Coordinates of C-alpha atoms and ligand atoms in Angstrom, one line a residue:
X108 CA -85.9 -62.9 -72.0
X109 CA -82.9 -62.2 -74.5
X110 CA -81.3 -65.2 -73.4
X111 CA -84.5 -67.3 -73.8
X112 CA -85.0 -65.9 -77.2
X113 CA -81.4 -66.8 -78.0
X114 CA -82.0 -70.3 -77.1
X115 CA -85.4 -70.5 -79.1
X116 CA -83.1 -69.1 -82.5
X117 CA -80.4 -71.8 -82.0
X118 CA -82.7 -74.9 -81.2
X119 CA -84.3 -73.6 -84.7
X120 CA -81.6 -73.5 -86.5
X121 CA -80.5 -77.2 -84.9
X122 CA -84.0 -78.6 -85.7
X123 CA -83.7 -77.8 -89.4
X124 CA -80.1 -78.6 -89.8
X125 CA -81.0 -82.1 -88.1
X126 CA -83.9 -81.9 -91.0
X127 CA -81.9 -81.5 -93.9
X128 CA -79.1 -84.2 -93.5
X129 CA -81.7 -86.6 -91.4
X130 CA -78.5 -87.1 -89.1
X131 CA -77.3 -85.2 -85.5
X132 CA -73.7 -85.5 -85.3
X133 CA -73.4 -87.7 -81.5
X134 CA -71.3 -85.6 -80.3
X135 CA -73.5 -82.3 -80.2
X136 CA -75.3 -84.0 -77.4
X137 CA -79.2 -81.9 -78.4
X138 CA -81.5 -84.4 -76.6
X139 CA -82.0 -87.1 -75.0
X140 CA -83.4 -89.0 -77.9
X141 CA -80.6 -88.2 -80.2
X142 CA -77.5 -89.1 -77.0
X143 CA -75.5 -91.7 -78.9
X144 CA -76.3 -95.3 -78.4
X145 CA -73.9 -97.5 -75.7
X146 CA -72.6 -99.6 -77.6
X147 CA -69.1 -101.6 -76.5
X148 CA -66.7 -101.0 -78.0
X149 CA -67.4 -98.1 -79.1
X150 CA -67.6 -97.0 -82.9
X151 CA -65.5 -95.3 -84.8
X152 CA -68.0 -92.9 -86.4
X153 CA -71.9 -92.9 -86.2
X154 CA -74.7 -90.3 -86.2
X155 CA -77.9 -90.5 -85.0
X156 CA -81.1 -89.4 -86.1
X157 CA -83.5 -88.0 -84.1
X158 CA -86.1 -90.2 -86.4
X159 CA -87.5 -93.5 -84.8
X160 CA -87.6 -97.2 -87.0
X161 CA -90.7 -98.5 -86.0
X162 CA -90.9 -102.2 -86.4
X163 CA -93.5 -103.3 -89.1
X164 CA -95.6 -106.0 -88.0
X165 CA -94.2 -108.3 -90.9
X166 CA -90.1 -108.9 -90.9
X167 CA -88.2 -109.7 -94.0
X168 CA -84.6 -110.7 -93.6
X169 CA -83.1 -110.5 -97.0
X170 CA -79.5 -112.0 -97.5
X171 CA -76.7 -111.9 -100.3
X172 CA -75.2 -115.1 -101.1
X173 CA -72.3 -114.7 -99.4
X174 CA -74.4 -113.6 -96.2
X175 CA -76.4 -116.5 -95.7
X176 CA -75.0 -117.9 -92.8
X177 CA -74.9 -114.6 -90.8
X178 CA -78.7 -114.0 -91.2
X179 CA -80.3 -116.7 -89.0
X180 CA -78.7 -114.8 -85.9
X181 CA -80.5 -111.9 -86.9
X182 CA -83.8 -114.3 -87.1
X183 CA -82.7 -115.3 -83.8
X184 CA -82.3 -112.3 -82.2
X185 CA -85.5 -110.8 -83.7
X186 CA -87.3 -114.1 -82.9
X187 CA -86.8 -113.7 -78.6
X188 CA -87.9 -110.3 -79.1
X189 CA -91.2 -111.5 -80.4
X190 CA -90.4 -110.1 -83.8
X191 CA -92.0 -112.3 -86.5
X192 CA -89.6 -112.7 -89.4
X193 CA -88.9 -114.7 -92.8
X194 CA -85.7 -114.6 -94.2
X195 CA -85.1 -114.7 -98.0
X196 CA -82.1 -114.6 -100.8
X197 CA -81.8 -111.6 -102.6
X198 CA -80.6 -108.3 -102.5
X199 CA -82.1 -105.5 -100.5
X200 CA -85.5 -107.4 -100.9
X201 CA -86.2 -106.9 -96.8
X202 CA -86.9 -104.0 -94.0
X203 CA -83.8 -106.3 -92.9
X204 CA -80.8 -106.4 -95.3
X205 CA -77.2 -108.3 -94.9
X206 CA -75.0 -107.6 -97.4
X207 CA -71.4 -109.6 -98.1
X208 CA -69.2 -107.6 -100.6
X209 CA -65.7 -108.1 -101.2
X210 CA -65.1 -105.1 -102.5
X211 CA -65.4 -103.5 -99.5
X212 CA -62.6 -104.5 -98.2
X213 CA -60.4 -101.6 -99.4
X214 CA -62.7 -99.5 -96.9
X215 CA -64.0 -101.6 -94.1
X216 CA -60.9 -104.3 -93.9
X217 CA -61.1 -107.8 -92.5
X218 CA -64.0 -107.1 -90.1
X219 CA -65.7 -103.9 -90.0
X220 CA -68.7 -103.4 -90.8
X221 CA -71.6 -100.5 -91.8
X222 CA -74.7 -100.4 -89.9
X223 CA -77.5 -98.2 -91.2
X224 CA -80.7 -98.0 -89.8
X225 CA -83.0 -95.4 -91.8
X226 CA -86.9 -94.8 -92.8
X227 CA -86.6 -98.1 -94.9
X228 CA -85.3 -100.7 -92.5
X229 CA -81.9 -101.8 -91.2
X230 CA -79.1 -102.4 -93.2
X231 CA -75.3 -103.6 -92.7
X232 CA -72.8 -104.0 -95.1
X233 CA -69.4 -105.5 -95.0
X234 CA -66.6 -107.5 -96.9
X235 CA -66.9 -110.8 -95.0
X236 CA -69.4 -112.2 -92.3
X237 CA -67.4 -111.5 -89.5
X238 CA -67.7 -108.2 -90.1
X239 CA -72.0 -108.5 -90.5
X240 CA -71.6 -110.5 -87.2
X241 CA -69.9 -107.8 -85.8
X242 CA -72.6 -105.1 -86.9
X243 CA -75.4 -107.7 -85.6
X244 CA -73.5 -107.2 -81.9
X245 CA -73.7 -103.7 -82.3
X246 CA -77.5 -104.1 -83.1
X247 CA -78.3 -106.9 -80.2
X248 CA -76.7 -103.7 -77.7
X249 CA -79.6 -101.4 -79.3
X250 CA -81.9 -104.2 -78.6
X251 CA -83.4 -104.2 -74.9
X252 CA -81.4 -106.5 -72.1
X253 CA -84.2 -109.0 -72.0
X254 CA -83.4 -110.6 -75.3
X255 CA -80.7 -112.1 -73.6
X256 CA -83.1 -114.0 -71.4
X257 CA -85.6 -115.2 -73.0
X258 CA -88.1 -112.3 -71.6
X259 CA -91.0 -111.5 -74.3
X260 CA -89.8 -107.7 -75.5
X261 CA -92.5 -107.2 -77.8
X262 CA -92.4 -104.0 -79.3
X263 CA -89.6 -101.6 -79.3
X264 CA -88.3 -99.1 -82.0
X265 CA -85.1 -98.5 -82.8
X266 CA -83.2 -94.7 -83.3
X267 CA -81.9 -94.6 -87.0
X268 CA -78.5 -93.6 -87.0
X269 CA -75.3 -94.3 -89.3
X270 CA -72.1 -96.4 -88.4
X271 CA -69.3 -97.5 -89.3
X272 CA -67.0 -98.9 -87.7
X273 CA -63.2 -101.2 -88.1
X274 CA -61.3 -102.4 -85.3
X275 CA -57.9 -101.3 -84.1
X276 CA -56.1 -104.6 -83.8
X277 CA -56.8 -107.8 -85.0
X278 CA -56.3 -109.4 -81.6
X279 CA -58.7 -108.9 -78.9
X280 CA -58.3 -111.6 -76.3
X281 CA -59.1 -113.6 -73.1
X282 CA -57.3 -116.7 -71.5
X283 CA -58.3 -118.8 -69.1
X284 CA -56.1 -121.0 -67.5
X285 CA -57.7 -124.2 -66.8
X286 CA -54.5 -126.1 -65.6
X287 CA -54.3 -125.1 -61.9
X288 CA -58.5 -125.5 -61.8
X289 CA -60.2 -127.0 -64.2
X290 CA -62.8 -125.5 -66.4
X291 CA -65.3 -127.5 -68.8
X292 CA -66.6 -127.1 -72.1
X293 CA -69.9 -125.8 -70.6
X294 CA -68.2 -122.4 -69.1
X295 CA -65.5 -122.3 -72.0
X296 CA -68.7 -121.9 -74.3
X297 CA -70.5 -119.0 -72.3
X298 CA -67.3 -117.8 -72.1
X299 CA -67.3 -117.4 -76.1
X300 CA -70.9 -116.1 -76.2
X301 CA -70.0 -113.4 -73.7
X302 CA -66.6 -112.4 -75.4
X303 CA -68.7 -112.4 -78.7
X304 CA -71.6 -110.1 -77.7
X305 CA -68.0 -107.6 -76.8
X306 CA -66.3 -108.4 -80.7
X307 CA -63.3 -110.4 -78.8
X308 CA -61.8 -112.8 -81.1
X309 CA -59.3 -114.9 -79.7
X310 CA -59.7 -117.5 -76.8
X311 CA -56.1 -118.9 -75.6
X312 CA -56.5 -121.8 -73.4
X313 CA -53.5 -122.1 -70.7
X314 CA -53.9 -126.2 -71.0
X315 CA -51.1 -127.6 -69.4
X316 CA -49.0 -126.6 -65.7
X317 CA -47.5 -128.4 -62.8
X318 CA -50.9 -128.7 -61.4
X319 CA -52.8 -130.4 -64.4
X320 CA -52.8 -132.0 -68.0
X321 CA -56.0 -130.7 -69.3
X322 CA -56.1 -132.2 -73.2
X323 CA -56.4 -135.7 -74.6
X324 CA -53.3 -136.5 -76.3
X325 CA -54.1 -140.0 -77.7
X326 CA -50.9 -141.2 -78.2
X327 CA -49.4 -139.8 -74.3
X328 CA -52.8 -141.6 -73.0
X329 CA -51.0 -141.4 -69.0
X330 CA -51.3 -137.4 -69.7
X331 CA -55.1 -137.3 -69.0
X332 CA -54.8 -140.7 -67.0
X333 CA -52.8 -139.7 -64.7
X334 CA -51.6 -135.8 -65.3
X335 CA -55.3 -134.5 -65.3
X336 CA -56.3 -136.2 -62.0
X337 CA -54.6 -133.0 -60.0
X338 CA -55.7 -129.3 -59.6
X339 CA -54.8 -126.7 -57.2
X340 CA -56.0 -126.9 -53.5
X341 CA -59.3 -127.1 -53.6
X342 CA -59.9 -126.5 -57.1
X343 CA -61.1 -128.8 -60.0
X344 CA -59.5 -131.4 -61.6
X345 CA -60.5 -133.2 -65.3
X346 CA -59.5 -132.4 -68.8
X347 CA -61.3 -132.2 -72.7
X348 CA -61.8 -134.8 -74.8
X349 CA -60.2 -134.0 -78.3
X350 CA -63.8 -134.0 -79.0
X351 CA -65.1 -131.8 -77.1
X352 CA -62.0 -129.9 -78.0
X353 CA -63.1 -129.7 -81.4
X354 CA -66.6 -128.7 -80.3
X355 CA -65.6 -125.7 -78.6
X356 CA -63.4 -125.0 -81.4
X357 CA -66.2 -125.4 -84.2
X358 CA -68.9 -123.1 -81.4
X359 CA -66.1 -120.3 -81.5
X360 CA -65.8 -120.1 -84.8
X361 CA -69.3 -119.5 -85.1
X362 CA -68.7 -116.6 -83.4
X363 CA -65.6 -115.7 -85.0
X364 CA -63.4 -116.2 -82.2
X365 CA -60.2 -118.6 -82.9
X366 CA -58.7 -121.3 -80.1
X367 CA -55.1 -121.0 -79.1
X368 CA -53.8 -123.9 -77.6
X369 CA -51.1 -123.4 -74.8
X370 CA -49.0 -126.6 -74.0
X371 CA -46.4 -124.7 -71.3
X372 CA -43.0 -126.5 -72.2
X373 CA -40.0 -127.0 -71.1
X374 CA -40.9 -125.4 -67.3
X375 CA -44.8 -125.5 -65.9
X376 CA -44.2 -129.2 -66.9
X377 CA -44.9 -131.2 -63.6
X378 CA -48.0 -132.9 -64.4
X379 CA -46.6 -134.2 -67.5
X380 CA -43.4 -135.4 -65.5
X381 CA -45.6 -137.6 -63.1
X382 CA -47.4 -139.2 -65.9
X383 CA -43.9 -139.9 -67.6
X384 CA -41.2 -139.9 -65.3
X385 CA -38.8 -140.6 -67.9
X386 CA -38.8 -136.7 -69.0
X387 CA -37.7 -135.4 -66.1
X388 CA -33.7 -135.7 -64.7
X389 CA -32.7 -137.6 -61.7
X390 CA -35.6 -139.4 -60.7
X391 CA -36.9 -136.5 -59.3
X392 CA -34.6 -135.7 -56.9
X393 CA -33.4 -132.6 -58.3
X394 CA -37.0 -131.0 -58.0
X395 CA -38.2 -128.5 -55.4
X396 CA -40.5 -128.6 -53.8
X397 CA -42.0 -132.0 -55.0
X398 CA -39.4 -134.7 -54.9
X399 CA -41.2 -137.7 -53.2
X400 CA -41.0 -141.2 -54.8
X401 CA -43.2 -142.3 -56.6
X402 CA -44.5 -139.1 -57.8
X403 CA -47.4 -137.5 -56.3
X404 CA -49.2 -134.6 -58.2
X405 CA -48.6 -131.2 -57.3
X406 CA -51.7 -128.6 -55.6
X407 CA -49.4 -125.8 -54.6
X408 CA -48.7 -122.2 -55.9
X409 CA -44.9 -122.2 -56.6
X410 CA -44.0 -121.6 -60.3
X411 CA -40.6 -121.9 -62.5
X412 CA -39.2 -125.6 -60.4
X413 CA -40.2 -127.7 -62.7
X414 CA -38.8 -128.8 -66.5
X415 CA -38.4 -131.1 -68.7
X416 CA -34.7 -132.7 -69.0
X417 CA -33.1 -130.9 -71.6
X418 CA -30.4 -133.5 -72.4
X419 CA -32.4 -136.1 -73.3
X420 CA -33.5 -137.2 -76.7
X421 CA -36.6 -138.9 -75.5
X422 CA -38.3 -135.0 -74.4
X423 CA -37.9 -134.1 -78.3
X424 CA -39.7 -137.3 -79.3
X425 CA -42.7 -136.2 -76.8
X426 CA -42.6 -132.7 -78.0
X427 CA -43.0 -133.5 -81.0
X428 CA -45.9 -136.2 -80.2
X429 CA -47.6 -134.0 -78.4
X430 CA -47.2 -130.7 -80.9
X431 CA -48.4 -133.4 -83.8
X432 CA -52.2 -133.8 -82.0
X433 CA -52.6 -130.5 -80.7
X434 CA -51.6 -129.4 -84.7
X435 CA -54.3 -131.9 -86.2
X436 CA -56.8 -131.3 -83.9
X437 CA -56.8 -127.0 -84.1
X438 CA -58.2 -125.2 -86.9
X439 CA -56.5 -121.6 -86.3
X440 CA -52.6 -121.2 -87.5
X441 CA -51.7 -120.6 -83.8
X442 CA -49.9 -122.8 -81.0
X443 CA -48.6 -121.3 -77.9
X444 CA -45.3 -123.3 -76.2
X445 CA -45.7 -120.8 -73.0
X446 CA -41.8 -120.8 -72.5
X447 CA -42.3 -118.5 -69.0
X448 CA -40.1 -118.7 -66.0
X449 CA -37.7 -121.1 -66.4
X450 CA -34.0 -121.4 -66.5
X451 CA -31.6 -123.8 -68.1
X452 CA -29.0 -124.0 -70.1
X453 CA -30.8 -125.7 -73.1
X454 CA -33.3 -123.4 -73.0
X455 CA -32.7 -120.9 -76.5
X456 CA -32.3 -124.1 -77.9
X457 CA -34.8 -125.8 -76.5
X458 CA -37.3 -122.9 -77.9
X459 CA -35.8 -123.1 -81.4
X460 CA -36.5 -126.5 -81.8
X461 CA -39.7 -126.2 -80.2
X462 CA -40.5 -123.5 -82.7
X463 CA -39.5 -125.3 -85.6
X464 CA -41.5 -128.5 -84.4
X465 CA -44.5 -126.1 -84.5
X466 CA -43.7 -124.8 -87.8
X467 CA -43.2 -128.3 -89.4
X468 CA -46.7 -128.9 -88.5
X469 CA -47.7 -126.0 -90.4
X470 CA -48.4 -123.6 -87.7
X471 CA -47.0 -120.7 -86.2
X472 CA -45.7 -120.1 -82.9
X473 CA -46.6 -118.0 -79.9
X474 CA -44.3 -118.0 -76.9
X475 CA -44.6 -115.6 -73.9
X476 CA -41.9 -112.9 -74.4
X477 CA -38.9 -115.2 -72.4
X478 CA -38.5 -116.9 -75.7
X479 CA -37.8 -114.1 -77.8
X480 CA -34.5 -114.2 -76.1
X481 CA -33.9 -117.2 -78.5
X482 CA -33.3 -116.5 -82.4
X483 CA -36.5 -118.1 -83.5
X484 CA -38.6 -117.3 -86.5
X485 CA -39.4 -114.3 -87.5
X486 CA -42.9 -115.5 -88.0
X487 CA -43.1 -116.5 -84.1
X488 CA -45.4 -113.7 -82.1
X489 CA -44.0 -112.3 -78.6
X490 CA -46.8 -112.6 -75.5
X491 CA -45.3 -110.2 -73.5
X492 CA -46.2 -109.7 -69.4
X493 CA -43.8 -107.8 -68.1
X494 CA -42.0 -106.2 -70.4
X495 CA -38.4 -106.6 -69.2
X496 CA -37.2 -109.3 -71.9
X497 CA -35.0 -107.8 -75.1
X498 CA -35.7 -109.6 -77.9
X499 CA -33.0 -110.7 -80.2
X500 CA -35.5 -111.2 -83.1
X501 CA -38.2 -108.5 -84.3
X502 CA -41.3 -110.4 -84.0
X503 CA -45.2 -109.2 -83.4
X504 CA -46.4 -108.6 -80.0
X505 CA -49.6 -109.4 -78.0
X506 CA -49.4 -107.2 -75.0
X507 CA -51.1 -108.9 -71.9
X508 CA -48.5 -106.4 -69.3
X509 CA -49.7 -107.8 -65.5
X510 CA -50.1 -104.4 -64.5
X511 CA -53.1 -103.8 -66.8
X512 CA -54.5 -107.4 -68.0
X513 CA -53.4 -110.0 -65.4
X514 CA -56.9 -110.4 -64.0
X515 CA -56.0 -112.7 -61.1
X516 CA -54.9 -109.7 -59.5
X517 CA -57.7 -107.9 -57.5
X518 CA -60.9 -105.8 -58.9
X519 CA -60.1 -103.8 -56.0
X520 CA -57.4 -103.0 -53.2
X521 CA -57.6 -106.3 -51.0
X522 CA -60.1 -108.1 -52.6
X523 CA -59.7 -112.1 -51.3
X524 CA -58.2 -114.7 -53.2
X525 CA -56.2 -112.3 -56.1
X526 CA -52.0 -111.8 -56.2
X527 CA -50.4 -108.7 -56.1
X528 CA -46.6 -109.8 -57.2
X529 CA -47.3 -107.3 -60.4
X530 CA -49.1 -104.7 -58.9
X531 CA -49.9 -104.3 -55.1
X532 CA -53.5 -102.3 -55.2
X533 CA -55.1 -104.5 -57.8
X534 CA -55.9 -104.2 -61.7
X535 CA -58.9 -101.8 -61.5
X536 CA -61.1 -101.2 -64.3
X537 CA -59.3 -97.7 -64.9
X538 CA -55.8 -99.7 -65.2
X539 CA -57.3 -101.3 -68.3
X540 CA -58.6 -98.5 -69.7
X541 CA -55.7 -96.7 -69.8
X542 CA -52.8 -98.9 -71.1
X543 CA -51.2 -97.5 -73.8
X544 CA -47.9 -98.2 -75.9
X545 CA -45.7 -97.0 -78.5
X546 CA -44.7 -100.5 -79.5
X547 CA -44.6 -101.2 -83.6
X548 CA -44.6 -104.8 -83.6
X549 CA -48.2 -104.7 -81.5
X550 CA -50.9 -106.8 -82.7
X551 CA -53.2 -106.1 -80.2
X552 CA -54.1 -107.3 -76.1
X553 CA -55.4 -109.9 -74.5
X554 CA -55.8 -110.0 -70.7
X555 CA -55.3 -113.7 -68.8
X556 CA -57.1 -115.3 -65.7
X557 CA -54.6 -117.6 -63.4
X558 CA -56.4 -119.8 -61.7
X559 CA -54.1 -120.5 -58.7
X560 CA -56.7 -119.1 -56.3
X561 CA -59.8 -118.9 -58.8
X562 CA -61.1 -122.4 -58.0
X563 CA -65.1 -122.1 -59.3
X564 CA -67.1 -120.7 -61.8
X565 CA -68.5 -117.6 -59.6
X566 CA -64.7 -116.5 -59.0
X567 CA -63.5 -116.6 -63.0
X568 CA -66.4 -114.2 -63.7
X569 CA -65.8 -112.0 -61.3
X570 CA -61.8 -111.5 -62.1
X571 CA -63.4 -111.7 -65.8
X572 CA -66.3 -109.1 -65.7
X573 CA -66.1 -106.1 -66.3
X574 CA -62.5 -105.5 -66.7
X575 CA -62.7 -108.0 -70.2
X576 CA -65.2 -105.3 -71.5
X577 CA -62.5 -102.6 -71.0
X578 CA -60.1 -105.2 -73.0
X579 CA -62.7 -105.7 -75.7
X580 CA -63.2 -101.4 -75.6
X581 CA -59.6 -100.7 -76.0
X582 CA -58.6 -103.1 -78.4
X583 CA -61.7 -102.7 -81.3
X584 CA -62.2 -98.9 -80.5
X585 CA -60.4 -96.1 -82.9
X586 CA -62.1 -93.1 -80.8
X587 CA -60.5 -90.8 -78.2
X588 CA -59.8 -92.0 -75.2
X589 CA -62.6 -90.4 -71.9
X590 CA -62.4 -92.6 -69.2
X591 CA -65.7 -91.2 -67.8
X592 CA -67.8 -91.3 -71.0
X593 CA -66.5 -94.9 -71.3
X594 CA -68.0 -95.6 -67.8
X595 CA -71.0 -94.3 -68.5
X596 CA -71.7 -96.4 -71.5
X597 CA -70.4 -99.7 -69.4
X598 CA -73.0 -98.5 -66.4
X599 CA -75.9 -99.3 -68.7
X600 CA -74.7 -102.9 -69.5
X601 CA -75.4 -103.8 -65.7
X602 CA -79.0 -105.1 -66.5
X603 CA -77.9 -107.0 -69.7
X604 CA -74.6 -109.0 -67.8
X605 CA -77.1 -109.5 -65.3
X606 CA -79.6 -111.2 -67.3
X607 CA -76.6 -113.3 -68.8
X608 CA -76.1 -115.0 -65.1
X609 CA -72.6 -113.0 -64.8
X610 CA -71.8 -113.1 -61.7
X611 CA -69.5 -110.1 -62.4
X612 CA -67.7 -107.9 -59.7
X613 CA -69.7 -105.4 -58.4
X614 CA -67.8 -102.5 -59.4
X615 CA -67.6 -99.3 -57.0
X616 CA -66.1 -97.2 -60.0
X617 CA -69.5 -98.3 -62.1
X618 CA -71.8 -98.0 -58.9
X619 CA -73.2 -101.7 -59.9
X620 CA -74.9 -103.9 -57.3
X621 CA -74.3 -107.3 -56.9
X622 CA -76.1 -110.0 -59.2
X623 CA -78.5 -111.9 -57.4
X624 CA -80.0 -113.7 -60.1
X625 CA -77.1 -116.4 -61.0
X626 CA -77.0 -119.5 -62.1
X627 CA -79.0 -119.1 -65.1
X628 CA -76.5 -118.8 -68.0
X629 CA -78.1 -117.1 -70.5
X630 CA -77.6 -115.7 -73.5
X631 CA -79.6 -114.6 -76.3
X632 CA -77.3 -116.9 -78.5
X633 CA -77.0 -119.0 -76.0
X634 CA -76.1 -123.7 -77.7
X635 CA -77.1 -121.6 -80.9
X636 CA -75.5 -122.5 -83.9
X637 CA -77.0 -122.0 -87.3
Ligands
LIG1717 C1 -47.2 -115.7 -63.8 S1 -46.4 -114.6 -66.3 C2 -47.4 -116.8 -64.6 C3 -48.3 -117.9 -64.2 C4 -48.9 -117.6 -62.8 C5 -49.1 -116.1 -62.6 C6 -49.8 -115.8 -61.3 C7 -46.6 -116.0 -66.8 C8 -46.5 -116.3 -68.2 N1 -46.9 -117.0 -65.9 O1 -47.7 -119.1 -64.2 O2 -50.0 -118.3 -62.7 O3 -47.9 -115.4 -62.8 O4 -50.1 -114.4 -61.3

């Protein structure tokens, strides 16, 4: 009786505390009702009511200037939930408010964001519209998982709550690499809409190996006419367009996610060697294992046997040819020359010249960390995979270590198809989660798929999904680090992935089931552009 009395006196005193400021700190778990939203990553401070926002039957949208083009995803969003809605110039003239201010920058940098929902509607503020696109994610999470296909929702109500949130690095990435397998436009663009719906912002496409050439270069026309024609054993072959290039380009910006280019030089270079045989030494004869004559393009697994020939002028002239499209065609500041696993003499030099090509085109170099064994720029950023290189420049770092982001490894001990050079029991979804460094020079993570035994669609997702959303939680998210409150929050995104079409690894450590309903590729944003 004492003890139920007790618990009568505190709830009391909770329920008026929770009165007065409107808000339950998230973390004094009282109900259900107040239990803090799941949103991915997770931010870096909210509170949640234990008041509901209950959708007027009449929607305003009401933008500031500099917000306009962020609010038609909202209309979007609200639209497949069978929310009517106008949207309207002005500010705070809706239920529905974006607001674009400058001079919030001081407090919410480059990209965060404040979401507010209260008794008066939905609000979110930030200096740029990345950052309103950011808070709309964080919205479309507290929205139910049918929006993303298409499925009437009708009514729903949303928990007011306050939060604000800023990421912890600037770069949160994913690569594919579509050089051993090909992969099209139409899965590198649901590959943005999924990163987006996670605040990832950097897509680096691995375009060029021994297998494949996978970019137009108009001026090298035997790259795509004859390089492109190869994949890996049983995988695809093809290559983009510069137009559709540029398409996928313009779509990710959308979503505020920036193209890197990789053109692999001097090694990983083989398919580029067939199509001009001229770059290569000896007529071939020096290579292992491919050394018939003519040239026939390459579908094994062996890396670091191929390179360009280091000696002669002609390689510099193609460099530069081929640096000169890839720079007009890409909007971001970035290239990537690769520079992995090779050995040569000419190599340091090689690299400087190489980065100096890049920078006379006005952009700035990225090079996995081999090349920071060269004295290039200061302004050149250090990929780094397994950590064993000492750099004799101090540059920024993107760590993609194999042990924790090399996602061609397995999901799981012995899962088919994967390699285990790096790390012999597989990159679980735990691995992610817990990387952690000391280095200064970090600009943030970004974890690569190599396609060597990935040779469809079904496969990239499942070495993608989940362990990207562990990439996406650890690079945005400020918050202490619980590897089972993380899981719990990523056990509720089951139903949404599946209603994307992911065809993501059923994860024992999540308890998911396998997604039986593929194929469909959706996506509440899904061709949207506004
Ligand atoms: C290493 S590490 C590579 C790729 C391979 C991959 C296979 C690095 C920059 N390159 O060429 O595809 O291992 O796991």
């Amino acid at each position: 009786m004492k003890r139920f009395l007790f618990q009568i006196v505190i709830f009391t005193f909770l329920a008026i505390l929770a009165g007065c400021s409107g808000y339950i700190p998230v973390t004094s778990g009282i109900s259900q009702k107040t239990a803090a939203p799941s949103i991915i990553p997770k931010p870096m401070e909210q509170k949640v009511s234990n008041k509901i926002y209950v959708l007027p039957k009449k929607n305003v949208i009401c933008f500031n200037p500099k917000a306009s083009n962020v609010a038609p995803w909202l209309q979007k969003m609200l639209k497949v939930s069978n929310v009517r809605s106008e949207i309207i110039g002005g500010n705070n003239c809706g239920n529905w408010n974006l607001i674009a201010d400058a001079s919030l920058k001081k407090e919410l940098g480059e990209e965060g964001y404040i979401l507010e929902i209260n008794t008066t509607g939905i609000t979110i503020k930030s200096a740029t519209q990345a950052g309103l696109f950011y808070g709309i994610q964080s919205l479309r999470q507290l929205f139910p998982a049918e929006i993303e296909n298409d499925l009437a929702v009708g009514k729903f109500d949303l928990t007011q709550l306050y939060i604000k949130d800023i990421p912890k690095y600037s770069w949160r990435g994913s690569m594919v690499d579509v050089a051993r397998s090909f992969f099209g436009l139409d899965y590198l663009k649901r590959h943005v809409d999924r990163m987006a719906l996670y605040k990832l912002n950097r897509l680096h496409l691995h375009l060029t190996d021994d297998q494949g050439w996978r970019i137009e270069i108009k001026s090298k026309p035997a790259l795509t006419g004859i390089g492109s024609k190869g994949a890996v054993i049983n995988g695809n072959s093809g290559y983009l367009s510069q137009e559709e290039y540029k398409e996928l380009q313009h779509y990710a910006a959308a979503r505020n996610i920036i193209i890197i280019p990789e053109i692999d030089l001097p090694g990983h270079i083989y398919s580029a060697l067939v199509a001009y045989p001229e770059l290569n030494c000896e007529d071939f004869t020096n290579l292992n294992p491919q050394f018939v004559m003519p040239p026939e393009l390459y579908t094994g697994y062996k890396v670091g046997w191929s390179k360009l020939c280091l000696t002669k002028p002609e390689v510099y002239e193609f460099v530069d040819d081929v640096i000169k499209e890839i720079a007009q065609i890409t909007d971001g500041p970035w290239i990537h020359i690769g520079g992995d696993e090779i050995d040569d003499p000419l190599y340091k030099t090689f690299v400087v010249k190489a980065d100096s090509i890049i920078r006379k085109y006005g952009k700035t170099t990225i090079g996995w960390e081999e090349v920071t064994k060269a004295p290039v720029s200061n302004s050149l950023i250090s990929q780094r995979w397994n950590g064993k290189t000492k750099p004799v420049v101090d540059v920024k770092v993107i760590q993609s270590i194999c042990t924790s982001f090399y996602f061609d490894h397995a999901n799981i001990t012995g899962q088919e198809n994967t390699n285990n050079w790096c790390k012999k029991d597989g990159v679980s979804l735990e691995d992610v989660y817990w990387f952690s460094t000391n280095d200064k020079n970090i600009i943030g993570l970004e974890a690569p798929v190599w396609t060597e035994l990935v040779i469809d669609e079904a496969m990239l997702d499942n070495r993608f999904w989940p362990r990207t959303i562990a990439v996406a939680e650890i690079a945005w998210s400020q918050s202490d680090k619980n590897f089972t409150e993380f899981r719990n929050r990523l056990k509720t995104h089951q139903q949404r992935l599946k209603n994307m079409g992911i065809n993501y690894f059923p994860s024992p450590e999540l308890n998911w089931t396998k997604n039986g309903d593929l194929g469909k590729n959706q996506n509440v944003f899904k061709e949207f552009l506004p």
